[in-house]
PDB file of C-alpha atoms in Angstrom:
ATOM      1  CA  ASP A1323       0.000   0.000   0.000  1.00  0.00           C
ATOM      2  CA  THR A1324       1.600   3.260  -1.108  1.00  0.00           C
ATOM      3  CA  GLY A1325      -0.972   5.557   0.467  1.00  0.00           C
ATOM      4  CA  VAL A1326      -0.732   7.604   3.655  1.00  0.00           C
ATOM      5  CA  SER A1327      -0.496   5.413   6.736  1.00  0.00           C
ATOM      6  CA  GLN A1328      -1.065   6.198  10.403  1.00  0.00           C
ATOM      7  CA  ASP A1329      -0.264   4.368  13.589  1.00  0.00           C
ATOM      8  CA  PRO A1330      -1.903   3.419  15.859  1.00  0.00           C
ATOM      9  CA  ARG A1331      -5.383   3.211  14.399  1.00  0.00           C
ATOM     10  CA  HIS A1332      -6.986   3.348  17.826  1.00  0.00           C
ATOM     11  CA  LYS A1333      -5.774   4.621  21.175  1.00  0.00           C
ATOM     12  CA  ILE A1334      -7.541   4.577  24.534  1.00  0.00           C
ATOM     13  CA  THR A1335      -5.858   6.500  27.318  1.00  0.00           C
ATOM     14  CA  LYS A1336      -6.628   7.927  30.705  1.00  0.00           C
ATOM     15  CA  ARG A1337      -6.932  11.635  31.299  1.00  0.00           C
ATOM     16  CA  GLY A1338      -3.559  13.165  32.066  1.00  0.00           C
ATOM     17  CA  GLN A1339      -1.507  10.659  30.083  1.00  0.00           C
ATOM     18  CA  ASN A1340       0.651  11.563  27.084  1.00  0.00           C
ATOM     19  CA  VAL A1341       0.020  10.019  23.670  1.00  0.00           C
ATOM     20  CA  THR A1342       1.968  10.076  20.405  1.00  0.00           C
ATOM     21  CA  PHE A1343       0.704   9.338  16.919  1.00  0.00           C
ATOM     22  CA  ARG A1344       2.701   8.678  13.778  1.00  0.00           C
ATOM     23  CA  CYS A1345       1.981   9.517  10.149  1.00  0.00           C
ATOM     24  CA  ASP A1346       3.859   8.190   7.115  1.00  0.00           C
ATOM     25  CA  PRO A1347       2.991  10.254   4.035  1.00  0.00           C
ATOM     26  CA  ILE A1348       3.166   9.134   0.426  1.00  0.00           C
ATOM     27  CA  SER A1349       6.902   8.929  -0.247  1.00  0.00           C
ATOM     28  CA  GLU A1350       7.333  11.750  -2.756  1.00  0.00           C
ATOM     29  CA  HIS A1351       5.037  14.165  -0.916  1.00  0.00           C
ATOM     30  CA  ASN A1352       6.906  17.005   0.767  1.00  0.00           C
ATOM     31  CA  ARG A1353       3.833  18.662   2.328  1.00  0.00           C
ATOM     32  CA  LEU A1354       2.106  17.147   5.358  1.00  0.00           C
ATOM     33  CA  TYR A1355      -0.983  18.259   7.280  1.00  0.00           C
ATOM     34  CA  TRP A1356      -2.590  17.207  10.550  1.00  0.00           C
ATOM     35  CA  TYR A1357      -6.336  17.577  11.039  1.00  0.00           C
ATOM     36  CA  ARG A1358      -8.712  16.709  13.855  1.00  0.00           C
ATOM     37  CA  GLN A1359     -12.226  15.398  13.242  1.00  0.00           C
ATOM     38  CA  THR A1360     -14.920  15.082  15.883  1.00  0.00           C
ATOM     39  CA  LEU A1361     -18.173  13.203  15.434  1.00  0.00           C
ATOM     40  CA  GLY A1362     -20.503  14.822  12.944  1.00  0.00           C
ATOM     41  CA  GLN A1363     -17.999  17.476  11.881  1.00  0.00           C
ATOM     42  CA  GLY A1364     -15.604  18.022   9.045  1.00  0.00           C
ATOM     43  CA  PRO A1365     -11.855  17.792   9.614  1.00  0.00           C
ATOM     44  CA  GLU A1366     -10.284  20.870  11.237  1.00  0.00           C
ATOM     45  CA  PHE A1367      -6.751  21.944  10.388  1.00  0.00           C
ATOM     46  CA  LEU A1368      -4.136  21.645  13.137  1.00  0.00           C
ATOM     47  CA  THR A1369      -0.692  22.102  11.608  1.00  0.00           C
ATOM     48  CA  TYR A1370       1.330  21.988   8.377  1.00  0.00           C
ATOM     49  CA  PHE A1371       4.855  20.895   7.436  1.00  0.00           C
ATOM     50  CA  GLN A1372       6.799  21.565   4.284  1.00  0.00           C
ATOM     51  CA  ASN A1373       9.659  19.091   4.383  1.00  0.00           C
ATOM     52  CA  GLU A1374      10.898  19.278   7.993  1.00  0.00           C
ATOM     53  CA  ALA A1375       9.734  22.839   8.647  1.00  0.00           C
ATOM     54  CA  GLN A1376       6.518  23.442  10.575  1.00  0.00           C
ATOM     55  CA  LEU A1377       5.163  26.463   8.722  1.00  0.00           C
ATOM     56  CA  GLU A1378       1.666  26.894  10.074  1.00  0.00           C
ATOM     57  CA  LYS A1379      -0.228  26.117  13.269  1.00  0.00           C
ATOM     58  CA  SER A1380      -3.913  26.538  14.003  1.00  0.00           C
ATOM     59  CA  ARG A1381      -5.169  28.289  17.092  1.00  0.00           C
ATOM     60  CA  LEU A1382      -6.727  24.906  17.884  1.00  0.00           C
ATOM     61  CA  LEU A1383      -3.234  23.592  18.597  1.00  0.00           C
ATOM     62  CA  SER A1384      -2.835  24.322  22.304  1.00  0.00           C
ATOM     63  CA  ASP A1385       0.543  24.209  24.030  1.00  0.00           C
ATOM     64  CA  ARG A1386      -0.187  20.605  25.052  1.00  0.00           C
ATOM     65  CA  PHE A1387       0.131  19.606  21.391  1.00  0.00           C
ATOM     66  CA  SER A1388       3.433  19.300  19.594  1.00  0.00           C
ATOM     67  CA  ALA A1389       4.246  17.989  16.148  1.00  0.00           C
ATOM     68  CA  GLU A1390       7.504  17.118  14.463  1.00  0.00           C
ATOM     69  CA  ARG A1391       8.755  15.958  11.103  1.00  0.00           C
ATOM     70  CA  PRO A1392      12.457  15.520  11.827  1.00  0.00           C
ATOM     71  CA  LYS A1393      13.724  14.244   8.484  1.00  0.00           C
ATOM     72  CA  GLY A1394      11.000  15.547   6.265  1.00  0.00           C
ATOM     73  CA  SER A1395       9.444  12.104   5.943  1.00  0.00           C
ATOM     74  CA  PHE A1396       7.223  10.723   8.735  1.00  0.00           C
ATOM     75  CA  SER A1397       5.616  13.017  11.294  1.00  0.00           C
ATOM     76  CA  THR A1398       4.569  12.609  14.903  1.00  0.00           C
ATOM     77  CA  LEU A1399       1.849  14.384  16.844  1.00  0.00           C
ATOM     78  CA  GLU A1400       2.116  14.318  20.626  1.00  0.00           C
ATOM     79  CA  ILE A1401      -0.579  15.336  23.075  1.00  0.00           C
ATOM     80  CA  GLN A1402       0.574  15.896  26.628  1.00  0.00           C
ATOM     81  CA  ARG A1403      -1.703  15.716  29.686  1.00  0.00           C
ATOM     82  CA  THR A1404      -4.646  14.515  27.630  1.00  0.00           C
ATOM     83  CA  GLU A1405      -8.133  15.813  28.383  1.00  0.00           C
ATOM     84  CA  GLN A1406     -11.497  14.270  27.570  1.00  0.00           C
ATOM     85  CA  GLY A1407     -12.027  17.018  25.011  1.00  0.00           C
ATOM     86  CA  ASP A1408      -9.070  15.671  23.044  1.00  0.00           C
ATOM     87  CA  SER A1409     -11.114  12.612  22.078  1.00  0.00           C
ATOM     88  CA  ALA A1410     -11.372  12.716  18.300  1.00  0.00           C
ATOM     89  CA  MET A1411     -10.082  11.234  15.072  1.00  0.00           C
ATOM     90  CA  TYR A1412      -6.649  12.612  14.185  1.00  0.00           C
ATOM     91  CA  LEU A1413      -6.092  12.608  10.444  1.00  0.00           C
ATOM     92  CA  CYS A1414      -2.913  13.117   8.507  1.00  0.00           C
ATOM     93  CA  ALA A1415      -2.812  14.183   4.865  1.00  0.00           C
ATOM     94  CA  SER A1416      -0.015  14.708   2.370  1.00  0.00           C
ATOM     95  CA  ARG A1417       0.403  16.380  -0.993  1.00  0.00           C
ATOM     96  CA  GLU A1418       3.071  16.719  -3.617  1.00  0.00           C
ATOM     97  CA  GLY A1419       4.730  20.038  -4.361  1.00  0.00           C
ATOM     98  CA  VAL A1420       2.481  22.528  -6.104  1.00  0.00           C
ATOM     99  CA  LYS A1421      -0.365  20.082  -6.656  1.00  0.00           C
ATOM    100  CA  GLU A1422      -3.319  20.949  -4.423  1.00  0.00           C
ATOM    101  CA  THR A1423      -4.752  17.452  -3.916  1.00  0.00           C
ATOM    102  CA  GLN A1424      -4.403  16.153  -0.375  1.00  0.00           C
ATOM    103  CA  TYR A1425      -4.508  12.416   0.332  1.00  0.00           C
ATOM    104  CA  PHE A1426      -5.678  11.349   3.748  1.00  0.00           C
ATOM    105  CA  GLY A1427      -4.536   8.565   5.995  1.00  0.00           C
ATOM    106  CA  PRO A1428      -6.980   6.285   7.826  1.00  0.00           C
ATOM    107  CA  GLY A1429      -6.682   8.310  11.022  1.00  0.00           C
ATOM    108  CA  THR A1430      -5.982   7.552  14.663  1.00  0.00           C
ATOM    109  CA  ARG A1431      -9.093   7.448  16.807  1.00  0.00           C
ATOM    110  CA  LEU A1432      -8.303   8.702  20.309  1.00  0.00           C
ATOM    111  CA  LEU A1433     -10.540   8.098  23.300  1.00  0.00           C
ATOM    112  CA  VAL A1434      -9.605   9.804  26.556  1.00  0.00           C
ATOM    113  CA  LEU A1435     -11.325   8.316  29.599  1.00  0.00           C
TER     114      LEU A1435
ATOM    115  CA  GLY B 887     -11.141  33.770   8.738  1.00  0.00           C
ATOM    116  CA  GLU B 888     -12.362  31.387   6.099  1.00  0.00           C
ATOM    117  CA  ASN B 889     -15.707  29.703   6.596  1.00  0.00           C
ATOM    118  CA  VAL B 890     -17.382  27.031   4.501  1.00  0.00           C
ATOM    119  CA  GLU B 891     -21.075  26.322   4.922  1.00  0.00           C
ATOM    120  CA  GLN B 892     -22.624  23.142   3.574  1.00  0.00           C
ATOM    121  CA  HIS B 893     -26.261  22.201   2.997  1.00  0.00           C
ATOM    122  CA  PRO B 894     -28.167  20.026   3.543  1.00  0.00           C
ATOM    123  CA  SER B 895     -26.784  18.166   6.548  1.00  0.00           C
ATOM    124  CA  THR B 896     -28.734  15.039   5.578  1.00  0.00           C
ATOM    125  CA  LEU B 897     -30.112  13.957   2.228  1.00  0.00           C
ATOM    126  CA  SER B 898     -32.154  10.887   1.406  1.00  0.00           C
ATOM    127  CA  VAL B 899     -32.871   9.880  -2.197  1.00  0.00           C
ATOM    128  CA  GLN B 900     -34.205   6.872  -4.052  1.00  0.00           C
ATOM    129  CA  GLU B 901     -31.786   4.815  -6.091  1.00  0.00           C
ATOM    130  CA  GLY B 902     -31.512   6.301  -9.559  1.00  0.00           C
ATOM    131  CA  ASP B 903     -32.433   9.828  -8.490  1.00  0.00           C
ATOM    132  CA  SER B 904     -30.008  12.755  -8.486  1.00  0.00           C
ATOM    133  CA  ALA B 905     -28.469  14.319  -5.393  1.00  0.00           C
ATOM    134  CA  VAL B 906     -27.220  17.890  -5.040  1.00  0.00           C
ATOM    135  CA  ILE B 907     -25.114  19.260  -2.197  1.00  0.00           C
ATOM    136  CA  LYS B 908     -24.321  22.966  -1.951  1.00  0.00           C
ATOM    137  CA  CYS B 909     -21.503  24.880  -0.291  1.00  0.00           C
ATOM    138  CA  THR B 910     -20.671  28.539   0.150  1.00  0.00           C
ATOM    139  CA  TYR B 911     -17.315  30.010   1.100  1.00  0.00           C
ATOM    140  CA  SER B 912     -16.316  33.345   2.538  1.00  0.00           C
ATOM    141  CA  ASP B 913     -12.743  33.977   1.329  1.00  0.00           C
ATOM    142  CA  SER B 914     -12.749  35.422  -2.169  1.00  0.00           C
ATOM    143  CA  ALA B 915      -9.054  34.431  -2.487  1.00  0.00           C
ATOM    144  CA  SER B 916      -9.938  30.723  -2.303  1.00  0.00           C
ATOM    145  CA  ASN B 917      -9.012  29.032  -5.562  1.00  0.00           C
ATOM    146  CA  TYR B 918      -9.314  25.287  -5.036  1.00  0.00           C
ATOM    147  CA  PHE B 919     -12.433  23.341  -4.028  1.00  0.00           C
ATOM    148  CA  PRO B 920     -12.298  19.585  -3.442  1.00  0.00           C
ATOM    149  CA  TRP B 921     -15.076  17.197  -2.480  1.00  0.00           C
ATOM    150  CA  TYR B 922     -14.384  14.225  -0.240  1.00  0.00           C
ATOM    151  CA  LYS B 923     -16.458  11.119   0.430  1.00  0.00           C
ATOM    152  CA  GLN B 924     -16.112   9.478   3.824  1.00  0.00           C
ATOM    153  CA  GLU B 925     -17.631   6.114   4.599  1.00  0.00           C
ATOM    154  CA  LEU B 926     -18.160   5.144   8.208  1.00  0.00           C
ATOM    155  CA  GLY B 927     -14.851   4.550   9.970  1.00  0.00           C
ATOM    156  CA  LYS B 928     -12.788   5.220   6.848  1.00  0.00           C
ATOM    157  CA  ARG B 929     -10.537   7.973   5.561  1.00  0.00           C
ATOM    158  CA  PRO B 930     -11.881  10.894   3.510  1.00  0.00           C
ATOM    159  CA  GLN B 931     -11.369  10.112  -0.176  1.00  0.00           C
ATOM    160  CA  LEU B 932     -11.228  12.748  -2.892  1.00  0.00           C
ATOM    161  CA  ILE B 933     -13.970  12.238  -5.464  1.00  0.00           C
ATOM    162  CA  ILE B 934     -13.684  15.401  -7.531  1.00  0.00           C
ATOM    163  CA  ASP B 935     -12.157  18.869  -7.332  1.00  0.00           C
ATOM    164  CA  ILE B 936     -12.373  22.140  -9.200  1.00  0.00           C
ATOM    165  CA  ARG B 937     -10.086  25.136  -9.542  1.00  0.00           C
ATOM    166  CA  SER B 938     -11.259  28.712  -9.697  1.00  0.00           C
ATOM    167  CA  ASN B 939     -10.488  29.128 -13.390  1.00  0.00           C
ATOM    168  CA  VAL B 940     -13.111  26.512 -14.304  1.00  0.00           C
ATOM    169  CA  GLY B 941     -16.897  26.722 -13.970  1.00  0.00           C
ATOM    170  CA  GLU B 942     -17.785  23.051 -14.188  1.00  0.00           C
ATOM    171  CA  LYS B 943     -16.116  19.662 -14.121  1.00  0.00           C
ATOM    172  CA  LYS B 944     -17.561  16.194 -14.698  1.00  0.00           C
ATOM    173  CA  ASP B 945     -16.377  12.702 -13.962  1.00  0.00           C
ATOM    174  CA  GLN B 946     -18.877  10.030 -14.976  1.00  0.00           C
ATOM    175  CA  ARG B 947     -21.890  10.393 -12.614  1.00  0.00           C
ATOM    176  CA  ILE B 948     -20.303  13.169 -10.568  1.00  0.00           C
ATOM    177  CA  ALA B 949     -20.075  16.847 -11.441  1.00  0.00           C
ATOM    178  CA  VAL B 950     -19.093  19.997  -9.613  1.00  0.00           C
ATOM    179  CA  THR B 951     -20.079  23.550 -10.505  1.00  0.00           C
ATOM    180  CA  LEU B 952     -18.474  26.744  -9.245  1.00  0.00           C
ATOM    181  CA  ASN B 953     -19.890  30.263  -9.154  1.00  0.00           C
ATOM    182  CA  LYS B 954     -17.038  32.554  -8.104  1.00  0.00           C
ATOM    183  CA  THR B 955     -19.165  35.674  -8.078  1.00  0.00           C
ATOM    184  CA  ALA B 956     -21.637  34.186  -5.636  1.00  0.00           C
ATOM    185  CA  LYS B 957     -18.885  32.207  -3.860  1.00  0.00           C
ATOM    186  CA  HIS B 958     -20.686  28.913  -3.976  1.00  0.00           C
ATOM    187  CA  PHE B 959     -20.048  25.496  -5.439  1.00  0.00           C
ATOM    188  CA  SER B 960     -22.158  22.380  -5.727  1.00  0.00           C
ATOM    189  CA  LEU B 961     -21.763  18.627  -6.060  1.00  0.00           C
ATOM    190  CA  HIS B 962     -24.133  16.788  -8.363  1.00  0.00           C
ATOM    191  CA  ILE B 963     -24.476  13.006  -8.337  1.00  0.00           C
ATOM    192  CA  THR B 964     -26.686  11.479 -11.003  1.00  0.00           C
ATOM    193  CA  GLU B 965     -28.161   7.959 -11.156  1.00  0.00           C
ATOM    194  CA  THR B 966     -27.396   7.427  -7.482  1.00  0.00           C
ATOM    195  CA  GLN B 967     -26.589   3.937  -6.250  1.00  0.00           C
ATOM    196  CA  PRO B 968     -26.684   2.461  -2.722  1.00  0.00           C
ATOM    197  CA  GLU B 969     -22.873   2.497  -2.628  1.00  0.00           C
ATOM    198  CA  ASP B 970     -23.000   6.297  -2.941  1.00  0.00           C
ATOM    199  CA  SER B 971     -24.322   6.357   0.639  1.00  0.00           C
ATOM    200  CA  ALA B 972     -21.708   8.138   2.766  1.00  0.00           C
ATOM    201  CA  VAL B 973     -20.874  11.519   4.271  1.00  0.00           C
ATOM    202  CA  TYR B 974     -19.711  14.077   1.716  1.00  0.00           C
ATOM    203  CA  PHE B 975     -17.548  17.057   2.646  1.00  0.00           C
ATOM    204  CA  CYS B 976     -16.840  20.120   0.608  1.00  0.00           C
ATOM    205  CA  ALA B 977     -13.701  22.135   1.301  1.00  0.00           C
ATOM    206  CA  ALA B 978     -11.851  25.231   0.196  1.00  0.00           C
ATOM    207  CA  ILE B 979      -8.282  26.340   0.496  1.00  0.00           C
ATOM    208  CA  TYR B 980      -8.020  29.394   2.727  1.00  0.00           C
ATOM    209  CA  GLY B 981      -6.452  32.110   0.600  1.00  0.00           C
ATOM    210  CA  GLY B 982      -3.886  33.189   3.155  1.00  0.00           C
ATOM    211  CA  SER B 983      -2.816  29.697   4.135  1.00  0.00           C
ATOM    212  CA  GLN B 984      -0.198  27.155   3.138  1.00  0.00           C
ATOM    213  CA  GLY B 985      -2.873  25.104   1.432  1.00  0.00           C
ATOM    214  CA  ASN B 986      -4.710  23.844   4.483  1.00  0.00           C
ATOM    215  CA  LEU B 987      -8.299  22.935   3.748  1.00  0.00           C
ATOM    216  CA  ILE B 988     -11.335  24.434   5.454  1.00  0.00           C
ATOM    217  CA  PHE B 989     -14.133  21.863   5.469  1.00  0.00           C
ATOM    218  CA  GLY B 990     -17.889  22.109   5.585  1.00  0.00           C
ATOM    219  CA  LYS B 991     -19.737  20.150   8.238  1.00  0.00           C
ATOM    220  CA  GLY B 992     -20.695  17.372   5.876  1.00  0.00           C
ATOM    221  CA  THR B 993     -23.802  15.932   4.251  1.00  0.00           C
ATOM    222  CA  LYS B 994     -24.947  12.442   5.106  1.00  0.00           C
ATOM    223  CA  LEU B 995     -26.323  10.978   1.895  1.00  0.00           C
ATOM    224  CA  SER B 996     -28.558   7.916   2.065  1.00  0.00           C
ATOM    225  CA  VAL B 997     -29.533   6.180  -1.168  1.00  0.00           C
ATOM    226  CA  LYS B 998     -32.482   3.858  -0.695  1.00  0.00           C
ATOM    227  CA  PRO B 999     -32.679   0.815  -2.972  1.00  0.00           C
TER     228      PRO B 999
END
């Protein structure tokens, strides 16, 4: 499968714990996006990487959230001190260069108890 | 900031009928408008997109129209089939962004056999 992949697919954690998600974009795609999707809503933008540089962050991304893309390939999204309101599907998408089309991964569904 | 409104939130049609979903956007600088289909528990998948220099685009049973003056765009599905049942999201690229998508809230389409 050469599409966008994410790991884990599901995560259940207790409030206050830290969690980390991984995204592997399509190999030739230098642009990577993280979105969050709650039930009954469309995805909401969180942050954007071009190669290894994090160029844009949404106001939704509180200081408990951090994202990295150290070598310009895979990316990680960490949530520290999780809260019940963090429960959502976290989606990663990638695109190639100047082409606008974004391809989504299957998402990581987070449940904070 | 950019806002995308989508209507209706639910749509039920008989197999073989047409379905139309409408979206409006607020940022006149937006120039790319994709439509995604999301089946339950799966990733959003691009079904069709349109750029601002084009008024209409078709792909088999699916078409999208864009009215830049009125800032609205629509998805048309003809000869609907039960497998078209899913949630459909429209989106627009926020003009001042790095290409991050602003999504509508989605339309749950049900096609009854």
